[in-house]
């Protein structure tokens, strides 16, 4: 029969469905037998961790929304009611609030993993760019979520961030008024932020889906950064990596739980337990920690429009990274100069984080400018140049070679040592 | 999984200790199920009535302003409670009914508090599909048995709140309540 799928599943019900809609074949192909490089380290857990975090955020968010009221006169009290009166409301809220921090920790590690092992290089450019879109969507989602409890930080954070758009010449003020739905952050702003905060995570699910499609076409990168050359270089995803991911997931949940149960307000700002007051700004406005580096870049530039452009530019530059890095070698393991620069870049980002948390005075200003300069220098100047100058270390012949001593064959205990096959 | 025999690198293809492997799968699987259950329970329980909803669960009602033959409606947990001051004739009718005539037989004495038989207190929700029966206001129709009449599908209740004419299958429910004094009750 034309068009029907020839299913290999034995279970008659599964086979019947699979013949008409081959989702079982697809899941089997993409998540069970999917050939995966056999030399992953634990940094390859973080994509799975991010996916699970997104699902937990959606689940806790949906249940929070059942008790949350997006109205400027009631939002703060509704969150307090969640904390005090709703069964396990405190748990839902703390899991969600700390989950946002966990999400960013996981995704930042995931991104730096990609930077270190060259996962953005051909043929994975599109996969990488979709990842940058995910980062932007996450930031928008988290920013609007933080406004919802309608405390002092919510209100003034929203005011400061939306005012960034006023830097654009001519249309700036019109854009800001449009974002607010009024002439200051207020009730209309809160309503639309809640609507979008509910929407964007589902958009994220869709974009993550594209991310995974792209991944499964190119296949995963690996710590050596060299291509898979034969089936001996791979393992089926299940059970090898389902188990490895599960181990990481258990550890990750323990860390998350540690914060939820023992330091639930560690990442939070005490000012956000004061109801929003449009007539009084708190003495110090600090964004959530995951926005601090961008905030530092913004304040390091003495010009308003320049600062805003540099801040957005610090993320947009990631879109063109695959074409800025001219070295054909992926893994920093074999790039002695890049490896050094990578760590300088990590330091610069951490420094920017600290700068963002302090008043722009004295040494902090200097440090902020140095780190900002390095950030852009790294991507725009150093990467294009050292790709040409650097002499990479000799690359291994295949993934199997350094993993299995005098390698080439299947894992120890394998029945037959097959000769190298071409895929 | 029926088609997932990995073609290479699968560890020990011969001499697998199947019993041990099944045991490990069972333990891992159960731990995962318990874990997911433990995470799901707080989500589910958050939909149950919250502490502030439960805190509204008792009300006091002053009976002095209710004249004989009339009733009032008070809200308890978001539901209407009918409090009716029966006339001596109505009370006697409710007490004298033959139980065999009733759809859900129950003596009137089981539905009022001893010593306060002139007061009938019921949850004002029709046991058919949940409408609020008429009859608590003097201008309302009270049906052929002088109690309440449900406008939705025509159920009728007597002065003890017992169903006398379908489609409702059961008598009006009684809320938990007690007399705090002769002229005051506490519901809930
Ligand atoms: C990408 C996933 C998500 C992220 C990063 C995120 C982030 C946040 C953040 C940072 C807060 C403020 C927490 C606080 O300080 O109280 C928040 C609050 C909130 N979020 Fe989300 N969220 C996500 C998904 C969702 C979803 C899918 C929903 C609803 C369907 C939701 C509903 C809420 C509600 C109702 C609040 C206000 C209650 C509260 O403040 O805890 N969130 N979110
Ligand atoms: S609901 Fe009262 S008769 Fe149907």
XYZ file of C-alpha atoms and ligand atoms in Angstrom:
658
model
C 0.000 0.000 0.000
C 1.384 3.319 -0.989
C 2.692 5.578 1.725
C 2.258 3.188 4.630
C 5.298 2.638 6.796
C 6.741 -0.869 7.069
C 6.972 -1.202 10.836
C 9.332 -3.701 12.455
C 7.637 -3.619 15.840
C 6.272 -6.963 17.049
C 3.575 -5.689 19.408
C 0.412 -5.623 17.240
C -0.984 -2.384 18.681
C 2.350 -0.604 18.388
C 2.782 -2.031 14.887
C -0.718 -0.874 13.841
C -0.060 2.686 14.978
C 3.511 2.705 13.684
C 2.387 1.591 10.224
C 0.097 4.610 10.003
C 2.179 7.110 11.960
C 5.764 5.937 12.461
C 6.395 7.725 15.749
C 7.688 4.552 17.373
C 10.185 4.034 14.565
C 11.168 7.671 14.871
C 11.671 7.531 18.655
C 13.612 4.306 18.276
C 15.815 5.798 15.588
C 16.390 9.139 17.306
C 16.616 8.150 20.951
C 17.302 4.418 21.215
C 19.656 3.189 18.510
C 20.822 6.702 17.640
C 24.593 6.380 17.084
C 26.369 8.633 19.564
C 30.119 9.230 19.892
C 31.411 6.898 22.567
C 33.788 9.378 24.202
C 31.320 11.854 25.753
C 32.268 13.365 29.084
C 29.789 14.737 31.619
C 29.612 18.105 29.855
C 27.400 16.327 27.325
C 24.742 15.944 30.041
C 23.734 19.550 29.999
C 21.455 19.502 26.960
C 19.354 16.794 28.575
C 19.399 18.695 31.880
C 18.162 21.845 30.144
C 15.317 19.918 28.494
C 14.195 18.466 31.816
C 14.463 21.878 33.479
C 12.230 23.393 30.812
C 9.634 20.701 31.471
C 9.760 21.243 35.238
C 9.453 25.015 34.732
C 6.368 24.527 32.581
C 4.797 22.106 35.059
C 5.417 24.275 38.144
C 4.470 27.407 36.176
C 1.104 26.030 35.090
C 0.216 25.169 38.676
C 1.443 28.544 39.963
C -0.703 30.259 37.341
C -3.765 28.546 38.816
C -3.303 30.690 41.924
C -1.585 33.769 40.562
C -3.461 37.007 39.710
C -1.823 39.277 37.106
C -3.364 42.479 38.400
C -1.228 45.254 39.860
C -3.412 45.525 42.962
C -3.492 41.793 43.628
C -0.338 40.206 42.167
C 1.875 40.627 45.236
C -0.802 39.341 47.597
C -1.584 36.420 45.332
C 2.072 35.340 45.450
C 2.043 35.670 49.256
C -1.113 33.571 49.330
C 0.705 30.970 47.213
C 3.478 30.996 49.824
C 1.233 30.730 52.871
C -2.121 29.211 52.033
C -1.924 27.096 48.894
C -0.992 23.484 49.559
C 2.712 23.118 48.699
C 2.527 26.593 47.154
C 5.863 27.477 48.779
C 7.391 24.438 47.090
C 5.977 25.297 43.673
C 7.196 28.870 43.896
C 10.639 28.086 45.259
C 11.115 25.291 42.717
C 10.092 27.699 39.932
C 12.128 30.688 41.141
C 15.275 28.636 41.782
C 14.534 26.646 38.633
C 15.105 29.793 36.600
C 18.586 30.085 38.105
C 19.251 26.378 37.573
C 18.118 26.733 33.967
C 20.644 29.485 33.319
C 23.475 27.654 35.109
C 22.798 24.602 32.963
C 22.469 26.535 29.730
C 25.564 28.651 30.353
C 27.630 25.511 31.007
C 26.083 24.013 27.854
C 27.144 27.085 25.854
C 30.708 27.214 27.229
C 30.970 23.494 26.524
C 30.179 24.359 22.906
C 32.743 27.160 22.892
C 35.475 24.911 24.308
C 34.907 21.935 22.044
C 34.104 23.964 18.931
C 30.559 22.657 18.609
C 29.541 25.771 16.663
C 31.780 24.957 13.709
C 30.677 23.481 10.440
C 28.425 21.563 9.968
C 26.741 22.630 13.224
C 26.375 26.375 12.540
C 22.587 26.303 12.296
C 22.297 24.127 15.395
C 24.396 26.712 17.242
C 22.342 29.648 15.952
C 19.104 28.000 17.033
C 20.756 27.651 20.432
C 21.369 31.409 20.566
C 17.671 31.946 19.781
C 16.861 29.679 22.732
C 19.086 31.798 24.977
C 17.319 34.996 23.888
C 13.869 33.479 24.451
C 14.907 32.221 27.877
C 16.106 35.677 28.821
C 12.843 37.271 27.748
C 10.863 34.617 29.622
C 12.873 34.959 32.820
C 12.769 38.754 32.715
C 8.990 38.820 32.398
C 8.590 36.095 35.034
C 10.588 38.159 37.491
C 8.126 41.038 37.031
C 5.129 38.899 38.000
C 5.494 38.881 41.824
C 5.221 42.701 41.571
C 7.717 43.514 44.295
C 10.047 46.506 44.248
C 12.696 44.704 42.159
C 10.038 43.418 39.770
C 8.731 46.901 39.191
C 12.017 48.770 38.944
C 13.726 46.016 36.999
C 10.902 46.196 34.482
C 11.205 49.980 34.373
C 14.954 49.950 33.766
C 14.960 47.169 31.184
C 12.035 48.500 29.155
C 13.625 51.961 29.235
C 16.620 50.507 27.396
C 14.543 50.819 24.249
C 14.236 54.566 24.765
C 17.890 54.788 23.695
C 16.922 54.298 20.069
C 16.688 57.633 18.279
C 13.293 58.980 17.108
C 11.151 55.905 17.809
C 12.589 55.061 21.245
C 9.949 56.696 23.401
C 7.102 55.461 21.246
C 8.420 51.910 21.588
C 8.635 52.190 25.366
C 5.100 53.582 25.665
C 3.913 50.745 23.467
C 5.715 48.159 25.612
C 4.148 49.609 28.749
C 0.647 50.147 27.420
C 0.744 53.434 29.336
C 3.104 56.126 30.471
C 4.836 54.082 33.150
C 5.124 50.406 34.021
C 1.687 49.554 35.355
C -1.293 47.280 35.251
C -1.371 46.844 31.435
C 2.336 45.960 31.507
C 1.794 43.296 34.145
C -1.099 41.717 32.236
C 0.831 41.456 28.971
C 3.978 40.204 30.699
C 1.960 37.413 32.293
C 0.408 36.490 28.961
C 3.833 36.408 27.276
C 5.493 34.657 30.210
C 2.943 31.885 29.746
C 3.408 31.808 25.976
C 7.184 31.947 25.499
C 8.066 28.672 27.266
C 5.906 26.853 24.732
C 7.637 28.713 21.907
C 10.850 27.501 23.548
C 9.608 23.924 23.357
C 9.123 24.396 19.627
C 12.564 25.938 19.111
C 14.176 23.193 21.205
C 12.498 20.725 18.859
C 14.231 22.368 15.883
C 17.488 22.382 17.852
C 17.187 18.610 18.280
C 16.241 18.043 14.632
C 19.361 19.922 13.555
C 21.417 17.951 16.072
C 20.187 14.632 14.784
C 21.111 15.532 11.217
C 24.686 16.578 11.984
C 25.158 14.194 14.903
C 26.787 15.195 18.174
C 30.221 16.720 18.467
C 32.540 15.088 21.032
C 35.430 16.022 23.340
C 37.980 15.335 20.598
C 36.073 17.438 18.092
C 36.839 15.006 15.272
C 34.212 13.401 13.076
C 32.777 9.977 13.707
C 34.546 7.791 11.171
C 33.036 4.362 11.711
C 30.407 2.609 13.810
C 33.231 1.599 16.168
C 33.332 5.237 17.230
C 29.731 5.227 18.447
C 27.395 3.677 20.990
C 23.618 3.419 20.748
C 22.048 6.284 22.711
C 20.049 3.826 24.775
C 21.063 2.450 27.242
C 24.513 4.044 27.312
C 23.619 7.713 27.311
C 20.145 7.446 28.787
C 21.932 6.045 31.852
C 24.729 8.597 31.789
C 22.151 11.417 31.507
C 20.125 9.900 34.359
C 23.159 9.924 36.641
C 23.736 13.588 35.861
C 20.042 14.315 36.325
C 20.051 12.818 39.837
C 23.007 14.999 40.854
C 21.376 18.042 39.239
C 18.066 17.491 41.067
C 20.009 17.217 44.322
C 21.662 20.590 43.745
C 18.323 22.157 42.808
C 16.674 20.623 45.899
C 19.489 21.929 48.074
C 18.561 25.475 47.119
C 14.791 24.937 47.226
C 14.828 23.409 50.697
C 17.833 24.994 52.410
C 18.494 28.366 50.749
C 15.371 29.219 48.772
C 16.109 32.934 48.655
C 19.808 32.587 47.890
C 19.420 33.897 44.353
C 16.612 36.307 45.243
C 16.681 39.915 46.299
C 15.068 40.829 49.661
C 13.685 44.030 48.117
C 11.315 41.918 46.084
C 9.390 41.100 49.256
C 8.379 44.779 49.409
C 5.282 45.472 47.286
C 5.930 47.552 44.159
C 5.893 51.282 44.810
C 5.872 53.395 41.643
C 6.875 56.473 43.635
C 10.052 55.156 45.237
C 13.082 53.452 43.680
C 15.082 51.071 45.909
C 18.563 52.363 46.754
C 20.221 49.733 44.596
C 18.764 48.048 41.548
C 20.412 44.766 40.667
C 19.144 42.378 38.026
C 19.027 38.632 38.591
C 22.552 37.140 38.597
C 22.173 35.635 35.124
C 21.786 39.124 33.613
C 24.678 40.728 35.500
C 27.355 40.397 32.760
C 25.120 42.117 30.208
C 24.218 44.783 32.725
C 27.941 45.368 33.317
C 28.554 45.796 29.585
C 25.646 48.242 29.414
C 27.104 50.384 32.182
C 30.699 50.168 30.936
C 29.866 52.227 27.883
C 29.550 55.923 28.692
C 27.031 56.516 25.903
C 23.383 55.461 26.313
C 22.752 54.178 22.807
C 26.271 52.731 22.609
C 25.749 50.798 25.831
C 22.461 49.339 24.658
C 23.960 48.328 21.300
C 26.999 46.706 22.935
C 24.748 44.830 25.330
C 22.608 43.363 22.569
C 25.750 42.957 20.468
C 27.340 40.752 23.120
C 24.744 38.111 22.308
C 24.265 38.834 18.626
C 27.992 38.284 18.066
C 27.374 34.633 18.949
C 25.238 34.297 15.808
C 28.234 34.969 13.572
C 30.763 33.129 15.721
C 30.930 30.150 13.305
C 32.340 32.507 10.677
C 34.573 34.499 13.006
C 36.534 31.475 14.177
C 38.744 30.610 11.226
C 40.354 27.485 12.653
C 39.138 24.192 11.161
C 40.075 22.357 14.377
C 37.135 22.071 16.744
C 38.275 20.940 20.169
C 40.362 23.315 22.288
C 42.207 20.213 23.380
C 44.278 20.501 20.208
C 44.441 24.318 20.074
C 47.034 25.520 22.599
C 46.510 29.240 22.010
C 42.732 29.115 21.773
C 42.622 27.053 24.946
C 44.336 29.861 26.831
C 42.110 32.517 25.313
C 39.027 30.455 26.133
C 39.865 30.606 29.833
C 40.631 34.315 29.646
C 37.211 34.744 28.073
C 35.561 32.726 30.874
C 37.346 34.938 33.396
C 36.177 38.067 31.566
C 32.564 36.853 31.707
C 32.802 36.055 35.427
C 34.456 39.428 36.053
C 31.605 41.117 34.191
C 29.179 39.281 36.462
C 30.852 40.762 39.544
C 31.057 44.202 37.979
C 27.333 44.093 37.228
C 26.595 43.486 40.902
C 28.488 46.562 42.105
C 27.892 50.271 41.876
C 29.782 51.678 38.878
C 32.479 53.395 40.916
C 36.279 53.369 41.059
C 37.979 50.099 40.169
C 34.731 48.452 39.150
C 34.432 50.840 36.222
C 37.960 50.038 35.083
C 37.471 46.302 35.450
C 34.149 46.541 33.605
C 35.744 48.342 30.667
C 38.709 45.968 30.472
C 36.461 42.899 30.562
C 34.020 44.355 28.039
C 36.876 45.167 25.703
C 38.276 41.672 25.999
C 34.852 40.137 25.410
C 34.527 41.775 22.013
C 38.226 41.561 21.172
C 38.061 37.831 21.763
C 35.314 37.235 19.249
C 35.939 39.964 16.694
C 39.740 40.087 16.519
C 41.500 37.232 18.286
C 39.447 34.313 16.975
C 39.786 35.326 13.299
C 43.523 35.874 13.673
C 44.701 32.965 15.793
C 42.774 30.555 13.608
C 45.358 31.410 10.964
C 48.453 31.699 13.189
C 48.020 28.836 15.623
C 49.636 25.409 15.004
C 47.180 22.819 16.241
C 48.431 19.640 17.910
C 48.204 16.486 15.803
C 44.643 15.168 15.738
C 43.935 11.536 16.602
C 43.061 9.305 13.686
C 39.701 8.341 15.109
C 37.649 8.500 18.277
C 38.362 4.842 19.018
C 42.116 5.223 18.951
C 42.758 7.211 22.097
C 39.857 5.599 23.933
C 40.699 1.935 23.436
C 44.402 1.255 23.797
C 45.828 0.232 20.412
C 42.235 0.748 19.458
C 39.995 0.297 16.511
C 37.993 -2.644 17.839
C 34.787 -2.718 19.809
C 34.786 -2.359 23.595
C 36.711 -4.993 25.563
C 34.659 -8.152 25.753
C 33.091 -7.548 22.351
C 32.547 -10.773 20.465
C 34.381 -10.107 17.243
C 36.923 -7.479 16.424
C 35.535 -6.124 13.210
C 37.808 -4.246 10.883
C 37.146 -0.551 10.570
C 33.930 -0.017 8.669
C 33.094 3.040 6.686
C 29.702 4.377 7.759
C 12.199 -2.604 22.604
C 11.916 -5.200 19.933
C 14.229 -3.922 17.258
C 17.092 -2.431 19.177
C 19.786 -5.047 19.124
C 22.874 -2.881 19.000
C 25.195 -4.215 16.363
C 28.405 -3.531 18.165
C 30.023 -2.570 21.401
C 27.215 -4.022 23.493
C 29.350 -5.254 26.374
C 28.721 -8.907 27.074
C 26.567 -10.441 24.385
C 27.062 -13.893 25.857
C 26.466 -15.042 29.380
C 24.270 -12.119 30.467
C 22.937 -12.642 33.994
C 19.319 -12.014 33.005
C 17.975 -12.284 36.553
C 20.349 -9.629 37.809
C 19.571 -7.410 34.865
C 15.799 -7.716 35.398
C 16.288 -6.897 39.064
C 18.276 -3.769 38.219
C 15.662 -2.656 35.703
C 12.905 -3.200 38.242
C 14.695 -1.241 40.971
C 15.658 1.599 38.640
C 12.168 1.738 37.173
C 10.469 1.787 40.571
C 12.802 4.479 41.861
C 11.953 6.604 38.821
C 8.209 6.043 39.294
C 8.399 6.925 42.995
C 10.469 10.008 42.178
C 8.061 11.265 39.549
C 5.151 10.545 41.912
C 6.827 12.521 44.693
C 7.281 15.440 42.325
C 3.751 15.183 40.941
C 1.997 15.061 44.315
C 2.695 18.671 45.389
C 1.462 19.838 41.985
C -1.765 17.865 42.318
C -2.305 18.770 45.973
C -1.907 22.470 45.189
C -5.286 22.218 43.445
C -7.054 21.115 46.668
C -8.715 23.786 48.844
C -6.051 26.060 50.279
C -5.714 27.123 53.898
C -7.556 30.410 53.330
C -10.439 28.597 51.654
C -10.636 26.101 54.517
C -10.535 28.973 57.017
C -13.910 30.160 55.711
C -15.402 26.878 56.722
C -17.583 27.924 59.662
C -20.232 30.619 60.039
C -22.462 31.663 62.936
C -26.093 32.491 62.283
C -28.343 34.577 64.546
C -31.858 33.123 64.440
C -33.783 35.939 66.205
C -34.782 37.857 63.064
C -36.346 34.807 61.366
C -40.142 34.797 61.958
C -42.167 31.607 62.060
C -42.996 30.245 58.637
C -40.072 31.932 56.946
C -36.486 31.108 56.134
C -33.162 32.711 55.384
C -30.280 31.695 53.175
C -26.684 31.953 54.391
C -23.464 31.121 52.557
C -21.204 28.433 53.973
C -18.119 27.326 51.986
C -19.622 29.032 48.973
C -22.841 27.029 49.234
C -26.336 28.245 50.170
C -27.649 26.967 53.494
C -31.410 27.134 54.049
C -32.425 27.904 57.629
C -36.214 27.621 58.003
C -38.355 28.456 61.027
C -41.213 25.973 60.719
C -44.721 26.618 62.027
C -46.099 24.077 64.489
C -48.287 22.721 61.684
C -45.360 22.284 59.303
C -43.289 20.537 61.966
C -46.154 18.188 62.752
C -46.672 17.361 59.066
C -42.977 16.583 58.693
C -43.037 14.322 61.759
C -46.237 12.474 60.867
C -45.371 11.369 57.335
C -45.357 7.599 56.837
C -41.799 6.612 55.988
C -43.047 4.225 53.314
C -44.264 7.227 51.328
C -40.787 8.701 51.085
C -38.304 8.333 48.246
C -35.395 8.272 50.710
C -37.049 7.256 53.985
C -35.755 9.197 56.980
C -37.683 10.353 60.057
C -37.876 14.099 60.696
C -36.239 13.575 64.098
C -33.034 12.537 62.326
C -32.978 15.817 60.433
C -33.411 18.350 63.230
C -31.623 18.919 66.541
C -33.454 17.628 69.652
C -35.342 20.401 71.419
C -35.155 22.632 68.366
C -37.528 20.825 66.056
C -38.997 24.116 64.744
C -35.651 24.747 62.959
C -34.720 22.865 59.818
C -31.246 23.546 58.421
C -30.317 22.021 55.031
C -27.833 22.554 52.251
C -29.838 24.379 49.572
C -28.594 22.387 46.617
C -30.926 20.115 44.691
C -29.685 16.538 44.845
C -30.591 16.091 41.204
C -28.115 18.307 39.287
C -27.203 21.041 41.671
C -29.691 23.912 41.162
C -30.844 25.962 44.119
C -34.500 25.141 44.905
C -37.064 27.928 45.461
C -39.145 28.265 48.597
C -37.065 30.187 51.082
C -38.646 33.537 50.250
C -42.347 34.109 51.061
C -43.107 34.819 47.392
C -41.456 31.619 46.134
C -43.384 28.525 45.095
C -42.895 25.793 47.704
C -44.335 22.843 45.822
C -47.143 20.496 46.864
C -45.418 19.501 50.128
C -44.825 23.016 51.391
C -41.046 22.818 51.447
C -38.973 23.650 48.405
C -39.478 23.461 44.674
C -36.604 23.127 42.205
C -37.208 25.172 39.053
C -34.688 23.259 36.975
C -36.438 19.918 36.554
C -39.321 20.154 38.997
C -38.110 18.251 42.043
C -40.120 18.913 45.226
C -39.098 18.724 48.856
C -41.187 18.715 52.023
C -40.817 20.867 55.138
C -38.079 18.553 56.362
C -36.171 18.934 53.095
C -36.934 15.358 52.064
C -37.472 14.713 48.395
C -41.133 13.865 47.628
C -41.179 14.166 43.886
C -38.343 13.358 41.444
C -36.179 13.517 39.509
C -33.995 14.261 42.546
C -33.052 10.922 44.136
C -32.095 12.027 47.649
C -33.174 14.311 50.467
C -31.439 17.690 50.773
C -28.128 17.195 52.574
C -27.655 18.395 56.142
C -24.657 20.565 56.945
C -22.772 19.928 60.167
C -24.066 22.456 62.703
C -24.841 22.915 66.366
C -26.959 25.221 68.529
C -24.737 27.565 70.488
C -27.780 28.983 72.262
C -31.520 28.870 71.577
C -31.174 31.674 69.058
C -27.790 31.005 67.500
C -26.309 28.212 65.424
C -22.782 27.575 64.214
C -22.475 25.880 60.841
C -19.285 23.919 60.061
C 11.333 28.937 30.332
C 10.746 28.652 31.423
C 10.460 29.647 32.532
C 11.319 30.518 33.177
C 12.810 30.715 32.896
C 10.539 31.216 34.184
C 11.043 32.196 35.072
C 10.337 32.800 36.085
C 10.886 33.692 37.088
C 12.348 34.150 37.166
C 9.886 34.050 37.942
C 9.969 34.942 39.187
C 10.134 34.079 40.402
C 9.995 34.829 41.702
O 10.940 35.529 42.077
O 8.951 34.692 42.325
C 8.680 33.430 37.462
C 7.424 33.583 38.050
C 6.249 33.020 37.569
N 6.125 32.151 36.498
Fe 7.661 31.471 35.332
N 9.231 30.778 34.132
C 9.144 29.824 33.134
C 7.992 29.154 32.743
C 6.699 29.431 33.209
C 5.471 28.885 32.684
C 5.371 27.896 31.527
C 4.431 29.422 33.422
C 2.915 29.234 33.330
C 2.307 28.486 32.574
C 4.995 30.277 34.424
C 4.254 30.979 35.390
C 4.787 31.822 36.352
C 4.012 32.508 37.356
C 2.494 32.427 37.555
C 4.941 33.261 38.131
C 4.603 34.187 39.321
C 4.649 33.482 40.619
C 6.010 33.623 41.279
O 6.499 34.751 41.383
O 6.569 32.620 41.700
N 6.368 30.272 34.260
N 8.981 32.665 36.339
S -31.468 20.209 39.507
Fe -33.185 20.349 40.770
S -34.583 19.162 39.654
Fe -32.799 18.973 38.408
